[in-house]
Amino acid sequence: MWAFIFITIAATMIFAIYCIIPNYWMRNRSKRVLRHGTAEKPWIALTFDDGPNPLYTPQLLDILKDAGIKATFFVMGKQALKHPYILERMHSEGHTIGCHSFSHRHAWLMSPWHTFKDLELTYQTIESFLGYKPRWYRPPWGMFNLCSAAAARKLDLKIAYWSIEAQDWEATTTAQHIYDTIISRAQPGSIIVLHDNRGAPGAPAKTLEALPPIIKALKKKGYTFVTLDQLKGDTT
Ligand SMILES: [Zn+2]
């Protein structure tokens, strides 16, 4: 009986120390995490997670090119390995490319060793294809463990969260919902997270459908679209 109580308390403490507390800290309090840009300029940042995807990402790049705007892509190493030509196109068209993870594993299910290795592998995949050192990290689902920040620091990566999400990964999401959510919540300095891969089957198609009217409406409101490097005031 005492052994059971001891094991339960110990497991709860380990879970809190490795998962709950660092996740709360990084998402809400840590000054190392960019959650919102300056409100002094009418800047807004579009970010896209989980790609590249051979069907959706080229269409997304076409939309951004037509609109004459730059975005930030948090790519999966596994996807980049499969579709390096899309990664190269992102880079050549002036978008910022950051690390999202290699295979989108949840931080709470990764050991310390795997947390470091997963991020290193993603970083190395991007660097090997582009000769470009990524500068940003956003973990899958925005979830952190005790080692996430240390793994990012080791690679000199800045960490990005977001201030607006539009549930664009859900099966029941509509393009109208994505549009309404973003337009109603947009503020100077907002960081918008959308997805060009994963989610429910066909979900990125709704993101692509919503994006041109979103860009048009935000431009009309006077916003300028910037990458996270620009939003943070760093040179690109
Ligand atoms: Zn993701």
XYZ file of N, CA and C and ligand atoms in Angstrom:
709
model
N 0.826 -1.215 0.000
C 0.000 0.000 0.000
C 0.865 1.272 0.000
N 1.854 1.326 0.921
C 2.730 2.496 0.991
C 3.568 2.638 -0.276
N 3.952 1.480 -0.795
C 4.738 1.507 -2.039
C 3.916 2.120 -3.170
N 2.632 1.755 -3.221
C 1.750 2.288 -4.268
C 1.608 3.812 -4.132
N 1.419 4.250 -2.891
C 1.267 5.701 -2.657
C 2.560 6.428 -3.040
N 3.682 5.861 -2.643
C 4.974 6.485 -2.953
C 5.188 6.592 -4.463
N 4.902 5.496 -5.164
C 5.097 5.494 -6.629
C 4.163 6.510 -7.293
N 2.929 6.592 -6.813
C 1.967 7.538 -7.389
C 2.429 8.976 -7.184
N 2.890 9.289 -5.979
C 3.362 10.651 -5.698
C 4.600 10.972 -6.535
N 5.526 10.007 -6.604
C 6.758 10.228 -7.373
C 6.433 10.439 -8.854
N 5.527 9.629 -9.393
C 5.178 9.756 -10.820
C 4.511 11.098 -11.093
N 3.661 11.537 -10.162
C 2.976 12.824 -10.328
C 3.986 13.965 -10.320
N 4.956 13.862 -9.413
C 5.976 14.914 -9.329
C 6.831 14.961 -10.593
N 7.209 13.807 -11.091
C 8.022 13.759 -12.315
C 7.230 14.347 -13.490
N 5.955 13.985 -13.558
C 5.102 14.496 -14.642
C 4.993 16.026 -14.553
N 4.830 16.520 -13.333
C 4.716 17.973 -13.161
C 6.018 18.669 -13.533
N 7.134 18.118 -13.090
C 8.433 18.767 -13.322
C 8.864 18.666 -14.791
N 8.582 17.544 -15.436
C 9.036 17.348 -16.819
C 8.053 17.932 -17.847
N 6.767 17.925 -17.507
C 5.758 18.307 -18.512
C 4.957 19.555 -18.137
N 4.203 19.484 -17.074
C 3.201 20.515 -16.772
C 3.832 21.893 -16.523
N 4.801 21.938 -15.614
C 5.366 23.242 -15.218
C 6.141 23.900 -16.370
N 7.087 23.175 -17.028
C 7.774 23.835 -18.147
C 6.839 24.226 -19.280
N 5.814 23.430 -19.520
C 4.875 23.770 -20.596
C 4.114 25.052 -20.259
N 3.647 25.146 -19.016
C 2.944 26.363 -18.602
C 3.886 27.568 -18.696
N 5.107 27.386 -18.226
C 6.071 28.490 -18.192
C 6.389 28.989 -19.601
N 6.680 28.063 -20.487
C 7.073 28.464 -21.841
C 5.906 29.082 -22.605
N 4.734 28.533 -22.441
C 3.590 29.050 -23.198
C 3.130 30.417 -22.693
N 3.274 30.639 -21.396
C 2.662 31.840 -20.820
C 3.618 32.877 -20.256
N 4.778 32.468 -19.782
C 5.593 33.399 -19.001
C 6.985 33.671 -19.560
N 7.636 32.675 -20.122
C 9.041 32.832 -20.502
C 9.236 33.985 -21.488
N 10.227 34.824 -21.204
C 10.529 35.939 -22.107
C 11.267 35.467 -23.349
N 11.692 34.209 -23.363
C 12.384 33.678 -24.539
C 11.425 33.348 -25.669
N 10.131 33.319 -25.369
C 9.158 32.894 -26.375
C 8.446 34.112 -26.973
N 8.463 34.189 -28.299
C 7.744 35.265 -28.985
C 6.291 34.818 -29.186
N 5.384 35.527 -28.531
C 3.962 35.197 -28.655
C 3.201 36.261 -29.444
N 3.802 37.445 -29.510
C 3.140 38.599 -30.130
C 4.227 39.610 -30.465
N 4.081 40.277 -31.605
C 5.065 41.289 -31.969
C 4.681 42.655 -31.427
N 5.456 43.633 -31.794
C 5.182 44.999 -31.345
C 3.827 45.483 -31.856
N 3.136 46.205 -30.998
C 1.841 46.758 -31.400
C 1.996 48.172 -31.948
N 3.255 48.629 -32.033
C 3.499 50.005 -32.468
C 3.448 50.154 -33.985
N 3.567 49.042 -34.676
C 3.504 49.097 -36.139
C 2.381 48.176 -36.606
N 1.783 48.489 -37.762
C 0.673 47.654 -38.243
C 1.187 46.379 -38.915
N 2.023 45.652 -38.194
C 2.622 44.445 -38.736
C 1.864 43.216 -38.276
N 1.821 42.233 -39.146
C 1.150 40.986 -38.798
C 1.929 39.849 -39.463
N 2.012 38.703 -38.792
C 2.828 37.595 -39.316
C 1.968 36.365 -39.559
N 2.040 35.869 -40.785
C 1.410 34.587 -41.109
C 2.443 33.485 -40.892
N 2.077 32.441 -40.167
C 2.979 31.294 -39.994
C 2.226 30.026 -40.385
N 2.947 29.093 -40.989
C 2.339 27.848 -41.456
C 3.127 26.663 -40.908
N 2.427 25.755 -40.256
C 3.070 24.611 -39.627
C 2.827 23.313 -40.396
N 3.726 22.367 -40.188
C 3.572 20.936 -40.534
C 3.984 20.548 -41.954
N 4.237 21.500 -42.836
C 4.605 21.146 -44.215
C 6.067 20.764 -44.325
N 6.587 20.683 -45.544
C 5.853 20.932 -46.785
C 4.995 19.749 -47.214
N 3.917 20.083 -47.926
C 3.008 19.081 -48.469
C 2.995 19.267 -49.990
N 3.181 18.178 -50.761
C 3.319 18.333 -52.218
C 2.070 18.857 -52.906
N 0.899 18.661 -52.304
C -0.335 19.149 -52.922
C -0.625 20.602 -52.520
N -0.535 20.871 -51.225
C -1.012 22.163 -50.709
C 0.055 23.270 -50.674
N 1.283 22.910 -50.321
C 2.276 23.978 -50.118
C 2.589 24.756 -51.400
N 2.732 24.091 -52.573
C 2.968 24.900 -53.783
C 1.817 25.868 -54.065
N 0.575 25.444 -53.800
C -0.572 26.357 -53.991
C -0.493 27.526 -53.016
N -0.096 27.207 -51.798
C 0.053 28.263 -50.786
C 1.130 29.260 -51.208
N 2.247 28.728 -51.712
C 3.326 29.618 -52.160
C 2.860 30.499 -53.324
N 2.012 29.935 -54.183
C 1.452 30.739 -55.289
C 0.611 31.898 -54.744
N -0.207 31.598 -53.731
C -1.074 32.629 -53.144
C -0.219 33.746 -52.534
N 0.817 33.355 -51.802
C 1.686 34.356 -51.159
C 2.431 35.183 -52.206
N 2.853 34.493 -53.270
C 3.578 35.188 -54.345
C 2.668 36.190 -55.048
N 1.457 35.761 -55.353
C 0.498 36.652 -56.016
C 0.198 37.883 -55.159
N 0.157 37.658 -53.837
C -0.158 38.768 -52.921
C 1.072 39.613 -52.610
N 2.250 39.106 -53.006
C 3.489 39.844 -52.758
C 3.858 39.914 -51.286
N 3.582 38.818 -50.545
C 3.891 38.852 -49.108
C 4.763 37.669 -48.697
N 5.448 37.848 -47.578
C 6.330 36.806 -47.036
C 5.716 36.238 -45.759
N 6.009 34.954 -45.537
C 5.478 34.279 -44.346
C 6.591 33.480 -43.679
N 6.248 32.813 -42.592
C 7.199 31.955 -41.894
C 6.651 30.524 -41.886
N 7.490 29.582 -42.304
C 7.088 28.177 -42.361
C 7.817 27.378 -41.293
N 7.059 26.709 -40.428
C 7.652 25.783 -39.462
C 7.487 24.383 -40.032
N 8.574 23.874 -40.587
C 8.486 22.637 -41.354
C 8.845 21.417 -40.494
N 8.330 20.266 -40.925
C 8.702 18.990 -40.323
C 9.887 18.436 -41.099
N 10.892 17.955 -40.375
C 12.077 17.401 -41.027
C 11.734 16.250 -41.962
N 10.809 15.404 -41.537
C 10.416 14.245 -42.339
C 9.816 14.688 -43.666
N 9.009 15.717 -43.649
C 8.386 16.231 -44.872
C 9.419 16.931 -45.759
N 10.335 17.643 -45.116
C 11.378 18.345 -45.887
C 12.260 17.345 -46.625
N 12.544 16.220 -45.974
C 13.353 15.176 -46.624
C 12.654 14.634 -47.862
N 11.335 14.508 -47.789
C 10.575 13.955 -48.915
C 10.392 14.964 -50.041
N 10.323 16.254 -49.688
C 9.995 17.274 -50.691
C 10.972 18.449 -50.636
N 12.239 18.189 -50.823
C 13.216 19.278 -50.691
C 13.019 20.396 -51.709
N 12.451 20.064 -52.874
C 12.264 21.117 -53.893
C 11.270 22.179 -53.406
N 10.319 21.766 -52.563
C 9.362 22.758 -52.028
C 10.061 23.629 -50.985
N 10.915 22.978 -50.196
C 11.698 23.724 -49.203
C 12.563 24.775 -49.904
N 13.179 24.351 -51.000
C 14.035 25.280 -51.752
C 13.220 26.431 -52.334
N 12.005 26.120 -52.770
C 11.163 27.199 -53.307
C 10.793 28.193 -52.204
N 10.424 27.686 -51.032
C 10.106 28.582 -49.898
C 11.252 29.553 -49.658
N 12.436 28.978 -49.609
C 13.630 29.763 -49.293
C 13.929 30.771 -50.401
N 13.860 30.306 -51.658
C 14.216 31.203 -52.765
C 13.205 32.334 -52.922
N 11.985 32.129 -52.449
C 10.967 33.182 -52.572
C 10.929 34.097 -51.351
N 11.900 33.928 -50.468
C 12.082 34.913 -49.394
C 11.342 34.648 -48.098
N 10.775 33.453 -47.954
C 10.070 33.138 -46.715
C 11.069 32.667 -45.656
N 10.699 32.844 -44.410
C 11.530 32.365 -43.305
C 11.154 30.913 -43.011
N 12.171 30.092 -42.779
C 11.926 28.665 -42.516
C 12.438 28.310 -41.128
N 11.552 27.744 -40.318
C 11.914 27.349 -38.969
C 11.681 25.864 -38.741
N 12.124 25.386 -37.584
C 12.007 23.964 -37.226
C 10.712 23.718 -36.447
N 9.982 22.691 -36.866
C 8.764 22.340 -36.133
C 8.943 21.029 -35.367
N 9.766 20.151 -35.881
C 10.090 18.838 -35.305
C 10.414 17.947 -36.487
N 10.908 16.740 -36.213
C 11.172 15.842 -37.330
C 9.913 15.088 -37.734
N 9.229 14.491 -36.762
C 8.061 13.669 -37.119
C 6.819 14.020 -36.310
N 6.801 15.216 -35.736
C 5.617 15.727 -35.039
C 5.247 14.907 -33.810
N 6.232 14.498 -33.059
C 5.941 13.792 -31.804
C 5.681 14.809 -30.701
N 4.798 14.447 -29.820
C 4.428 15.300 -28.692
C 5.585 15.388 -27.697
N 5.894 16.600 -27.240
C 7.044 16.805 -26.342
C 6.929 15.984 -25.060
N 5.720 15.759 -24.600
C 5.544 15.026 -23.349
C 5.838 13.536 -23.501
N 5.923 13.084 -24.747
C 6.202 11.665 -24.988
C 7.651 11.443 -25.393
N 8.456 12.502 -25.329
C 9.855 12.373 -25.743
C 10.786 12.451 -24.537
N 11.765 11.567 -24.534
C 12.790 11.601 -23.489
C 13.667 12.839 -23.705
N 14.464 13.216 -22.719
C 15.401 14.331 -22.933
C 16.297 14.083 -24.142
N 16.845 12.891 -24.260
C 17.736 12.574 -25.383
C 17.005 12.752 -26.705
N 15.787 12.244 -26.792
C 15.039 12.331 -28.044
C 14.633 13.767 -28.360
N 14.384 14.560 -27.327
C 14.029 15.967 -27.541
C 15.163 16.702 -28.262
N 16.402 16.478 -27.797
C 17.563 17.113 -28.440
C 17.768 16.560 -29.852
N 17.691 15.230 -29.984
C 17.972 14.602 -31.283
C 16.943 15.001 -32.333
N 15.691 15.037 -31.950
C 14.619 15.370 -32.892
C 14.818 16.771 -33.477
N 15.168 17.706 -32.598
C 15.352 19.078 -33.073
C 16.631 19.210 -33.905
N 17.691 18.532 -33.467
C 18.950 18.573 -34.237
C 18.760 18.015 -35.635
N 18.020 16.916 -35.723
C 17.788 16.278 -37.018
C 16.987 17.202 -37.942
N 16.005 17.872 -37.385
C 15.206 18.810 -38.180
C 16.082 19.971 -38.664
N 16.856 20.504 -37.750
C 17.767 21.616 -38.062
C 18.750 21.207 -39.165
N 19.349 20.035 -38.993
C 20.350 19.571 -39.965
C 19.727 19.303 -41.333
N 18.494 18.821 -41.338
C 17.816 18.550 -42.616
C 17.640 19.861 -43.391
N 17.162 20.881 -42.709
C 16.964 22.186 -43.366
C 18.311 22.745 -43.823
N 19.278 22.707 -42.935
C 20.585 23.282 -43.262
C 21.251 22.553 -44.432
N 21.097 21.232 -44.466
C 21.774 20.475 -45.528
C 21.171 20.772 -46.903
N 19.871 21.001 -46.962
C 19.249 21.291 -48.260
C 19.459 22.736 -48.697
N 19.469 23.646 -47.740
C 19.451 25.065 -48.097
C 20.760 25.799 -47.834
N 21.642 25.203 -47.041
C 22.833 25.924 -46.632
C 22.454 27.136 -45.793
N 21.362 27.008 -45.102
C 20.782 28.113 -44.341
C 20.541 27.613 -42.924
N 20.974 28.376 -41.936
C 20.776 27.961 -40.550
C 19.426 28.483 -40.067
N 18.494 27.569 -39.763
C 17.202 28.045 -39.248
C 17.400 28.853 -37.970
N 16.496 29.790 -37.745
C 16.616 30.643 -36.554
C 15.435 30.511 -35.599
N 14.420 29.747 -35.999
C 13.199 29.676 -35.202
C 12.782 28.238 -34.915
N 12.137 28.080 -33.785
C 11.599 26.772 -33.385
C 10.200 26.956 -32.828
N 9.300 26.123 -33.302
C 7.964 26.037 -32.697
C 7.650 24.557 -32.546
N 7.468 24.073 -31.323
C 7.220 22.639 -31.146
C 5.800 22.263 -31.555
N 5.589 20.990 -31.931
C 4.246 20.533 -32.294
C 3.232 20.848 -31.195
N 2.086 21.309 -31.599
C 0.978 21.716 -30.719
C 1.400 22.808 -29.723
N 2.566 23.396 -29.915
C 3.049 24.380 -28.953
C 3.267 23.776 -27.579
N 3.663 22.510 -27.550
C 3.845 21.809 -26.274
C 5.338 21.658 -25.962
N 5.692 21.951 -24.732
C 7.087 21.929 -24.296
C 7.290 20.901 -23.186
N 8.501 20.359 -23.116
C 8.900 19.601 -21.932
C 10.094 20.326 -21.296
N 10.616 19.737 -20.252
C 11.679 20.398 -19.491
C 12.915 20.691 -20.347
N 13.127 19.908 -21.411
C 14.344 20.046 -22.223
C 14.133 20.838 -23.508
N 12.917 21.197 -23.838
C 12.640 21.857 -25.129
C 13.440 23.150 -25.286
N 13.411 23.985 -24.246
C 14.096 25.276 -24.349
C 15.606 25.077 -24.448
N 16.143 24.097 -23.701
C 17.581 23.837 -23.751
C 17.989 23.331 -25.134
N 17.150 22.500 -25.735
C 17.445 21.988 -27.079
C 17.472 23.136 -28.086
N 16.546 24.078 -27.946
C 16.514 25.241 -28.847
C 17.727 26.132 -28.607
N 18.080 26.326 -27.345
C 19.226 27.177 -27.016
C 20.518 26.603 -27.591
N 20.650 25.296 -27.534
C 21.858 24.639 -28.044
C 22.071 24.940 -29.525
N 20.971 25.091 -30.258
C 21.055 25.363 -31.704
C 20.866 26.851 -32.013
N 20.835 27.662 -30.964
C 20.660 29.106 -31.118
C 19.349 29.444 -31.841
N 18.310 28.709 -31.485
C 17.002 28.944 -32.096
C 16.128 29.787 -31.179
N 15.469 30.766 -31.752
C 14.468 31.516 -30.995
C 13.158 30.726 -31.043
N 12.351 30.903 -30.021
C 11.123 30.099 -29.924
C 9.905 30.974 -30.206
N 9.021 30.450 -31.038
C 7.812 31.196 -31.401
C 6.557 30.428 -31.003
N 5.633 31.156 -30.446
C 4.295 30.630 -30.192
C 3.372 31.384 -31.156
N 2.168 31.663 -30.800
C 1.264 32.392 -31.685
C 0.227 33.133 -30.851
N -0.478 34.059 -31.473
C -1.540 34.766 -30.754
C -2.921 34.517 -31.361
N -2.961 33.987 -32.589
C -4.262 33.671 -33.202
C -4.193 32.293 -33.852
N -5.123 31.436 -33.492
C -5.287 30.168 -34.208
C -6.741 30.074 -34.643
N -6.972 29.348 -35.739
C -8.321 29.351 -36.302
C -8.884 27.940 -36.476
N -8.332 26.979 -35.722
C -8.794 25.569 -35.781
C -8.859 25.063 -37.223
N -7.884 25.467 -38.026
C -7.950 25.086 -39.439
C -7.592 23.629 -39.679
N -7.210 22.897 -38.641
C -6.878 21.488 -38.778
C -8.093 20.580 -38.562
N -9.195 21.131 -38.083
C -10.343 20.311 -37.706
C -11.205 19.951 -38.913
N -11.812 18.752 -38.839
C -12.663 18.286 -39.941
C -13.854 19.198 -40.150
N -14.369 19.772 -39.067
C -15.600 20.570 -39.172
C -15.337 22.035 -39.498
N -14.061 22.420 -39.566
C -13.751 23.824 -39.849
C -14.187 24.208 -41.261
N -14.629 25.434 -41.398
C -14.962 25.945 -42.735
C -14.040 27.124 -43.053
N -13.930 27.434 -44.323
C -13.119 28.588 -44.728
C -13.682 29.862 -44.098
N -14.998 29.917 -43.977
C -15.632 31.098 -43.379
C -15.230 31.248 -41.908
N -15.180 30.126 -41.189
C -14.769 30.169 -39.772
C -13.322 30.656 -39.650
N -12.464 30.150 -40.512
C -11.054 30.565 -40.473
C -10.966 32.073 -40.735
N -11.679 32.507 -41.740
C -11.685 33.944 -42.087
C -12.205 34.787 -40.917
N -13.366 34.411 -40.395
C -13.997 35.204 -39.325
C -13.103 35.254 -38.089
N -12.507 34.125 -37.729
C -11.670 34.067 -36.529
C -10.480 35.007 -36.663
N -9.813 34.937 -37.794
C -8.603 35.746 -37.973
C -8.936 37.233 -38.093
N -9.925 37.556 -38.872
C -10.253 38.972 -39.070
C -10.753 39.612 -37.769
N -11.508 38.856 -36.983
C -12.048 39.447 -35.749
C -10.982 39.600 -34.664
N -9.930 38.792 -34.715
C -8.915 38.842 -33.649
C -7.631 39.566 -34.034
N -7.488 39.895 -35.301
C -6.221 40.496 -35.749
C -5.953 41.831 -35.062
N -4.714 41.979 -34.615
C -4.248 43.233 -34.002
C -2.836 43.488 -34.519
N -2.352 44.715 -34.414
C -0.952 44.948 -34.768
C -0.038 44.029 -33.951
N 0.850 43.329 -34.632
C 1.767 42.416 -33.946
C 1.272 40.991 -33.826
N 0.074 40.700 -34.314
C -0.456 39.333 -34.184
C 0.395 38.325 -34.940
N 0.510 37.136 -34.348
C 1.149 36.010 -35.025
C 0.053 34.971 -35.266
N -0.216 34.718 -36.538
C -1.308 33.816 -36.927
C -0.727 32.449 -37.272
N -1.274 31.388 -36.691
C -0.809 30.045 -37.052
C -1.867 29.354 -37.911
N -1.414 28.845 -39.058
C -2.246 28.056 -39.955
C -1.443 26.813 -40.346
N -2.055 25.919 -41.109
C -1.400 24.634 -41.417
C -1.500 24.309 -42.909
N -0.365 23.908 -43.494
C -0.371 23.492 -44.901
C -0.175 21.987 -45.036
N -0.329 21.266 -43.924
C -0.184 19.807 -43.939
C -0.830 19.270 -42.668
N -1.102 17.960 -42.643
C -1.697 17.258 -41.504
C -3.121 17.757 -41.215
N -3.595 17.510 -40.003
C -4.970 17.817 -39.656
C -5.928 16.806 -40.277
N -7.216 17.129 -40.275
C -8.218 16.245 -40.870
C -7.986 16.148 -42.378
N -8.421 15.027 -42.985
C -8.231 14.899 -44.438
C -8.811 16.103 -45.179
N -7.993 16.708 -46.019
C -8.461 17.849 -46.821
C -8.493 19.175 -46.084
N -8.129 19.186 -44.810
C -8.222 20.439 -44.031
C -7.420 21.589 -44.645
N -6.188 21.352 -45.133
C -5.437 22.495 -45.685
C -6.127 23.163 -46.880
N -7.017 22.429 -47.556
C -7.739 23.040 -48.684
C -8.598 24.199 -48.192
N -9.151 24.055 -46.981
C -9.977 25.136 -46.420
C -9.111 26.333 -46.046
N -7.913 26.046 -45.566
C -6.974 27.130 -45.253
C -6.647 27.903 -46.527
N -6.380 27.163 -47.609
C -6.045 27.816 -48.880
C -7.223 28.629 -49.426
N -8.429 28.113 -49.203
C -9.620 28.824 -49.667
C -9.800 30.136 -48.889
N -9.515 30.077 -47.599
C -9.723 31.249 -46.740
C -8.639 32.308 -46.911
N -7.457 31.876 -47.312
C -6.302 32.783 -47.258
C -6.385 34.032 -48.156
N -6.738 33.900 -49.437
C -6.779 35.129 -50.259
C -7.713 36.210 -49.701
N -8.960 35.869 -49.284
C -9.792 36.924 -48.689
C -9.240 37.457 -47.368
N -8.557 36.607 -46.603
C -7.948 37.080 -45.348
C -6.870 38.123 -45.663
N -6.013 37.797 -46.618
C -4.927 38.720 -46.977
C -5.517 40.034 -47.493
N -6.527 39.912 -48.339
C -7.148 41.105 -48.918
C -7.753 41.988 -47.815
N -8.476 41.364 -46.878
C -9.137 42.126 -45.810
C -8.117 42.783 -44.880
N -7.056 42.060 -44.552
C -6.053 42.629 -43.637
C -5.265 43.752 -44.315
N -5.003 43.578 -45.609
C -4.332 44.667 -46.342
C -5.217 45.914 -46.343
N -6.508 45.696 -46.536
C -7.459 46.807 -46.570
C -7.489 47.542 -45.227
N -7.274 46.789 -44.139
C -7.240 47.401 -42.800
C -5.899 48.092 -42.539
N -4.974 47.978 -43.492
C -3.708 48.691 -43.351
C -2.552 47.863 -42.815
N -2.739 46.544 -42.701
C -1.656 45.714 -42.177
C -0.583 45.435 -43.228
N 0.647 45.290 -42.743
C 1.768 44.834 -43.558
C 2.155 43.441 -43.071
N 2.304 42.507 -44.004
C 2.672 41.138 -43.633
C 4.191 41.019 -43.528
N 4.636 40.457 -42.417
C 6.077 40.329 -42.184
C 6.408 38.908 -41.707
N 7.685 38.550 -41.842
C 8.151 37.275 -41.284
C 8.421 37.471 -39.794
N 8.656 36.371 -39.094
C 8.951 36.500 -37.658
C 10.261 37.249 -37.430
N 11.225 37.088 -38.331
C 12.480 37.846 -38.199
C 12.191 39.342 -38.208
N 11.350 39.746 -39.133
C 11.005 41.180 -39.219
C 10.166 41.615 -38.031
N 9.255 40.770 -37.631
C 8.375 41.125 -36.516
C 9.178 41.328 -35.231
N 10.226 40.539 -35.093
C 11.051 40.645 -33.886
C 12.111 41.723 -34.028
N 12.228 42.267 -35.251
C 13.196 43.342 -35.447
C 14.569 42.848 -35.839
N 14.697 41.561 -36.174
C 15.979 41.017 -36.615
C 16.110 41.167 -38.123
N 17.327 41.201 -38.586
C 17.527 41.277 -40.027
C 17.290 39.916 -40.640
N 16.921 39.901 -41.900
C 16.675 38.631 -42.567
C 17.858 38.254 -43.441
Zn 2.260 20.970 -35.995
